[in-house]
PDB file of C-alpha atoms in Angstrom:
ATOM      1  CA  MET R   2     -11.127  12.127  12.824  1.00  0.00           C
ATOM      2  CA  LYS R   3     -13.964  14.598  12.379  1.00  0.00           C
ATOM      3  CA  MET R   4     -16.830  15.137  14.782  1.00  0.00           C
ATOM      4  CA  ILE R   5     -20.465  15.735  14.025  1.00  0.00           C
ATOM      5  CA  CYS R   6     -23.152  17.103  16.326  1.00  0.00           C
ATOM      6  CA  PRO R   7     -26.110  14.704  16.434  1.00  0.00           C
ATOM      7  CA  ARG R   8     -28.550  17.587  16.968  1.00  0.00           C
ATOM      8  CA  CYS R   9     -27.557  20.329  14.497  1.00  0.00           C
ATOM      9  CA  ARG R  10     -25.164  18.256  12.298  1.00  0.00           C
ATOM     10  CA  ASN R  11     -22.392  20.860  12.795  1.00  0.00           C
ATOM     11  CA  GLN R  12     -18.963  19.670  11.651  1.00  0.00           C
ATOM     12  CA  ASP R  13     -17.028  22.908  12.171  1.00  0.00           C
ATOM     13  CA  PRO R  14     -14.330  22.216  14.820  1.00  0.00           C
ATOM     14  CA  GLN R  15     -14.323  25.825  16.078  1.00  0.00           C
ATOM     15  CA  TYR R  16     -17.757  25.222  17.658  1.00  0.00           C
ATOM     16  CA  PHE R  17     -16.698  22.157  19.667  1.00  0.00           C
ATOM     17  CA  TYR R  18     -15.645  22.477  23.285  1.00  0.00           C
ATOM     18  CA  THR R  19     -14.337  19.709  25.537  1.00  0.00           C
ATOM     19  CA  PHE R  20     -14.706  19.803  29.314  1.00  0.00           C
ATOM     20  CA  ASN R  21     -14.217  16.852  31.698  1.00  0.00           C
ATOM     21  CA  GLN R  22     -13.667  14.551  28.703  1.00  0.00           C
ATOM     22  CA  ILE R  23     -17.095  15.393  27.222  1.00  0.00           C
ATOM     23  CA  THR R  24     -17.298  17.338  23.985  1.00  0.00           C
ATOM     24  CA  TYR R  25     -20.110  19.838  23.420  1.00  0.00           C
ATOM     25  CA  CYS R  26     -21.399  21.686  20.383  1.00  0.00           C
ATOM     26  CA  ARG R  27     -21.538  25.412  21.152  1.00  0.00           C
ATOM     27  CA  LYS R  28     -23.814  26.025  18.159  1.00  0.00           C
ATOM     28  CA  CYS R  29     -26.777  24.267  19.731  1.00  0.00           C
ATOM     29  CA  ILE R  30     -25.992  23.895  23.445  1.00  0.00           C
ATOM     30  CA  GLY R  31     -28.516  26.624  24.288  1.00  0.00           C
ATOM     31  CA  ILE R  32     -31.398  24.948  22.445  1.00  0.00           C
ATOM     32  CA  GLY R  33     -34.219  23.763  24.683  1.00  0.00           C
ATOM     33  CA  THR R  34     -33.506  22.998  28.326  1.00  0.00           C
ATOM     34  CA  LYS R  35     -30.097  22.584  29.898  1.00  0.00           C
ATOM     35  CA  GLN R  36     -29.638  19.320  28.078  1.00  0.00           C
ATOM     36  CA  VAL R  37     -26.006  18.722  27.132  1.00  0.00           C
ATOM     37  CA  VAL R  38     -25.204  17.781  23.568  1.00  0.00           C
ATOM     38  CA  GLN R  39     -22.532  15.118  23.450  1.00  0.00           C
ATOM     39  CA  LEU R  40     -20.870  14.421  20.151  1.00  0.00           C
ATOM     40  CA  GLU R  41     -20.577  11.248  18.198  1.00  0.00           C
ATOM     41  CA  ASN R  42     -16.926  10.713  17.374  1.00  0.00           C
ATOM     42  CA  ARG R  43     -16.730   8.757  14.157  1.00  0.00           C
ATOM     43  CA  LEU R  44     -14.975   8.853  10.847  1.00  0.00           C
ATOM     44  CA  LEU R  45     -17.282  10.565   8.390  1.00  0.00           C
ATOM     45  CA  ASN R  46     -15.577   9.160   5.331  1.00  0.00           C
ATOM     46  CA  ASN R  47     -15.824   5.516   6.436  1.00  0.00           C
ATOM     47  CA  LYS R  48     -18.954   4.162   4.847  1.00  0.00           C
ATOM     48  CA  VAL R  49     -21.152   1.673   6.641  1.00  0.00           C
ATOM     49  CA  ASN R  50     -21.286  -1.662   4.890  1.00  0.00           C
ATOM     50  CA  TYR R  51     -22.477  -5.176   5.570  1.00  0.00           C
ATOM     51  CA  HIS R  52     -21.491  -8.658   4.501  1.00  0.00           C
ATOM     52  CA  LEU R  53     -23.540 -11.832   4.620  1.00  0.00           C
ATOM     53  CA  ASN R  54     -21.931 -15.277   4.428  1.00  0.00           C
ATOM     54  CA  TYR R  55     -24.803 -16.311   2.161  1.00  0.00           C
ATOM     55  CA  GLN R  56     -26.947 -14.785  -0.561  1.00  0.00           C
ATOM     56  CA  LEU R  57     -30.517 -13.640  -0.227  1.00  0.00           C
ATOM     57  CA  THR R  58     -32.994 -15.693  -2.215  1.00  0.00           C
ATOM     58  CA  PRO R  59     -34.306 -14.020  -5.373  1.00  0.00           C
ATOM     59  CA  LEU R  60     -37.568 -13.124  -3.593  1.00  0.00           C
ATOM     60  CA  GLN R  61     -35.705 -11.753  -0.531  1.00  0.00           C
ATOM     61  CA  LYS R  62     -33.454  -9.676  -2.825  1.00  0.00           C
ATOM     62  CA  GLU R  63     -36.485  -8.329  -4.687  1.00  0.00           C
ATOM     63  CA  LEU R  64     -38.168  -7.385  -1.396  1.00  0.00           C
ATOM     64  CA  SER R  65     -34.965  -5.779  -0.141  1.00  0.00           C
ATOM     65  CA  ASP R  66     -34.710  -3.679  -3.322  1.00  0.00           C
ATOM     66  CA  GLN R  67     -38.388  -2.662  -3.085  1.00  0.00           C
ATOM     67  CA  LEU R  68     -37.974  -1.746   0.586  1.00  0.00           C
ATOM     68  CA  LEU R  69     -34.985   0.461  -0.234  1.00  0.00           C
ATOM     69  CA  LEU R  70     -36.826   2.106  -3.131  1.00  0.00           C
ATOM     70  CA  ARG R  71     -39.863   2.848  -0.956  1.00  0.00           C
ATOM     71  CA  TYR R  72     -37.610   4.233   1.805  1.00  0.00           C
ATOM     72  CA  ARG R  73     -35.892   6.551  -0.645  1.00  0.00           C
ATOM     73  CA  GLN R  74     -39.339   7.738  -1.778  1.00  0.00           C
ATOM     74  CA  HIS R  75     -40.312   8.386   1.874  1.00  0.00           C
ATOM     75  CA  LEU R  76     -43.083   5.781   1.779  1.00  0.00           C
ATOM     76  CA  ASN R  77     -44.085   3.806   4.847  1.00  0.00           C
ATOM     77  CA  THR R  78     -43.791   0.057   4.457  1.00  0.00           C
ATOM     78  CA  ARG R  79     -44.743  -2.894   6.612  1.00  0.00           C
ATOM     79  CA  LEU R  80     -42.670  -6.039   6.275  1.00  0.00           C
ATOM     80  CA  LYS R  81     -44.571  -9.028   7.576  1.00  0.00           C
ATOM     81  CA  ALA R  82     -43.486 -12.663   7.298  1.00  0.00           C
ATOM     82  CA  VAL R  83     -43.147 -15.841   9.344  1.00  0.00           C
ATOM     83  CA  CYS R  84     -40.236 -16.529  11.709  1.00  0.00           C
ATOM     84  CA  GLY R  85     -37.080 -17.449   9.856  1.00  0.00           C
ATOM     85  CA  ALA R  86     -38.153 -15.863   6.561  1.00  0.00           C
ATOM     86  CA  GLY R  87     -35.208 -13.421   6.552  1.00  0.00           C
ATOM     87  CA  LYS R  88     -37.047 -10.226   7.520  1.00  0.00           C
ATOM     88  CA  THR R  89     -34.016  -8.847   9.352  1.00  0.00           C
ATOM     89  CA  GLU R  90     -31.639  -9.456   6.447  1.00  0.00           C
ATOM     90  CA  ILE R  91     -34.135  -7.925   4.009  1.00  0.00           C
ATOM     91  CA  THR R  92     -33.799  -4.637   5.940  1.00  0.00           C
ATOM     92  CA  TYR R  93     -29.982  -4.532   5.707  1.00  0.00           C
ATOM     93  CA  ALA R  94     -29.865  -2.493   2.481  1.00  0.00           C
ATOM     94  CA  VAL R  95     -32.174   0.157   3.965  1.00  0.00           C
ATOM     95  CA  ILE R  96     -30.160   0.288   7.186  1.00  0.00           C
ATOM     96  CA  LYS R  97     -26.907   0.662   5.236  1.00  0.00           C
ATOM     97  CA  TYR R  98     -28.394   3.400   3.049  1.00  0.00           C
ATOM     98  CA  ALA R  99     -29.811   5.374   5.990  1.00  0.00           C
ATOM     99  CA  LEU R 100     -26.601   5.189   8.016  1.00  0.00           C
ATOM    100  CA  ASN R 101     -24.527   6.294   5.029  1.00  0.00           C
ATOM    101  CA  GLN R 102     -26.867   9.284   4.660  1.00  0.00           C
ATOM    102  CA  ASN R 103     -25.971  10.231   8.274  1.00  0.00           C
ATOM    103  CA  GLN R 104     -29.472   9.333   9.377  1.00  0.00           C
ATOM    104  CA  HIS R 105     -30.230   7.480  12.582  1.00  0.00           C
ATOM    105  CA  VAL R 106     -31.739   3.995  12.664  1.00  0.00           C
ATOM    106  CA  CYS R 107     -33.837   2.488  15.440  1.00  0.00           C
ATOM    107  CA  PHE R 108     -34.640  -1.208  15.219  1.00  0.00           C
ATOM    108  CA  THR R 109     -37.269  -2.269  17.742  1.00  0.00           C
ATOM    109  CA  THR R 110     -38.285  -5.665  19.035  1.00  0.00           C
ATOM    110  CA  PRO R 111     -40.565  -6.702  21.896  1.00  0.00           C
ATOM    111  CA  ARG R 112     -38.075  -8.734  23.945  1.00  0.00           C
ATOM    112  CA  LYS R 113     -34.754  -8.031  25.664  1.00  0.00           C
ATOM    113  CA  GLU R 114     -33.309 -11.360  24.460  1.00  0.00           C
ATOM    114  CA  LEU R 115     -33.998 -10.374  20.860  1.00  0.00           C
ATOM    115  CA  VAL R 116     -32.283  -7.014  21.325  1.00  0.00           C
ATOM    116  CA  ILE R 117     -29.128  -8.820  22.453  1.00  0.00           C
ATOM    117  CA  GLU R 118     -29.376 -11.423  19.677  1.00  0.00           C
ATOM    118  CA  LEU R 119     -29.949  -8.785  16.988  1.00  0.00           C
ATOM    119  CA  ALA R 120     -27.100  -6.617  18.268  1.00  0.00           C
ATOM    120  CA  ASN R 121     -24.718  -9.564  17.983  1.00  0.00           C
ATOM    121  CA  ARG R 122     -26.005 -10.365  14.501  1.00  0.00           C
ATOM    122  CA  PHE R 123     -25.712  -6.757  13.291  1.00  0.00           C
ATOM    123  CA  LYS R 124     -22.219  -6.430  14.812  1.00  0.00           C
ATOM    124  CA  SER R 125     -21.067  -9.523  12.937  1.00  0.00           C
ATOM    125  CA  HIS R 126     -22.532  -8.353   9.611  1.00  0.00           C
ATOM    126  CA  PHE R 127     -22.036  -4.541   9.621  1.00  0.00           C
ATOM    127  CA  THR R 128     -18.787  -2.556   9.588  1.00  0.00           C
ATOM    128  CA  ASN R 129     -18.062   1.063  10.614  1.00  0.00           C
ATOM    129  CA  VAL R 130     -21.085   1.514  12.872  1.00  0.00           C
ATOM    130  CA  ASP R 131     -21.600   1.654  16.627  1.00  0.00           C
ATOM    131  CA  ILE R 132     -24.687  -0.134  17.875  1.00  0.00           C
ATOM    132  CA  THR R 133     -26.504   1.042  21.013  1.00  0.00           C
ATOM    133  CA  CYS R 134     -28.778  -1.384  22.884  1.00  0.00           C
ATOM    134  CA  VAL R 135     -31.603  -0.076  25.064  1.00  0.00           C
ATOM    135  CA  TYR R 136     -33.844  -2.334  27.146  1.00  0.00           C
ATOM    136  CA  GLY R 137     -35.021  -2.687  30.738  1.00  0.00           C
ATOM    137  CA  GLY R 138     -31.996  -2.542  33.021  1.00  0.00           C
ATOM    138  CA  HIS R 139     -29.666  -1.511  30.186  1.00  0.00           C
ATOM    139  CA  SER R 140     -30.361   2.113  29.374  1.00  0.00           C
ATOM    140  CA  GLN R 141     -27.398   4.224  30.480  1.00  0.00           C
ATOM    141  CA  LYS R 142     -26.765   5.299  26.880  1.00  0.00           C
ATOM    142  CA  THR R 143     -29.951   5.937  24.929  1.00  0.00           C
ATOM    143  CA  SER R 144     -28.705   7.782  21.847  1.00  0.00           C
ATOM    144  CA  GLY R 145     -26.608   6.712  18.921  1.00  0.00           C
ATOM    145  CA  GLN R 146     -26.489   6.313  15.178  1.00  0.00           C
ATOM    146  CA  PHE R 147     -27.927   2.779  15.272  1.00  0.00           C
ATOM    147  CA  ILE R 148     -30.148   1.818  18.206  1.00  0.00           C
ATOM    148  CA  ILE R 149     -31.716  -1.548  18.896  1.00  0.00           C
ATOM    149  CA  CYS R 150     -34.365  -1.375  21.620  1.00  0.00           C
ATOM    150  CA  THR R 151     -37.492  -2.853  23.179  1.00  0.00           C
TER     151      THR R 151
END
């Protein structure tokens, strides 16, 4: 298993140091204040993937493809639709792409209940990714590769 520093993206094991069961990156530990850089332990060669038990409709698939294309072109996009239209599932291809590019994803929603519901949904559909939930009363860990928050 390889490690990667979430701040400087270092993967060279000679720069990692473990003390009290916390691993630090010595390349960037002096950056900024005395903030400690903890490492994300994950397999770098395991690609993030997702599986749905159903297919997107042709329009949802087209929107998903357009969203991914616009993301790859670094264009901002707003996805707006009624409840139950499949907005979350339309974003799956972009989320998968970003995570496989070692980018971080933050999915926000206005309510704590939705954070919990979305986390369960993402966990059942995505493989090889850790999901961090952050909301009022649940914020001990606030960093990660894929964050769902209020």
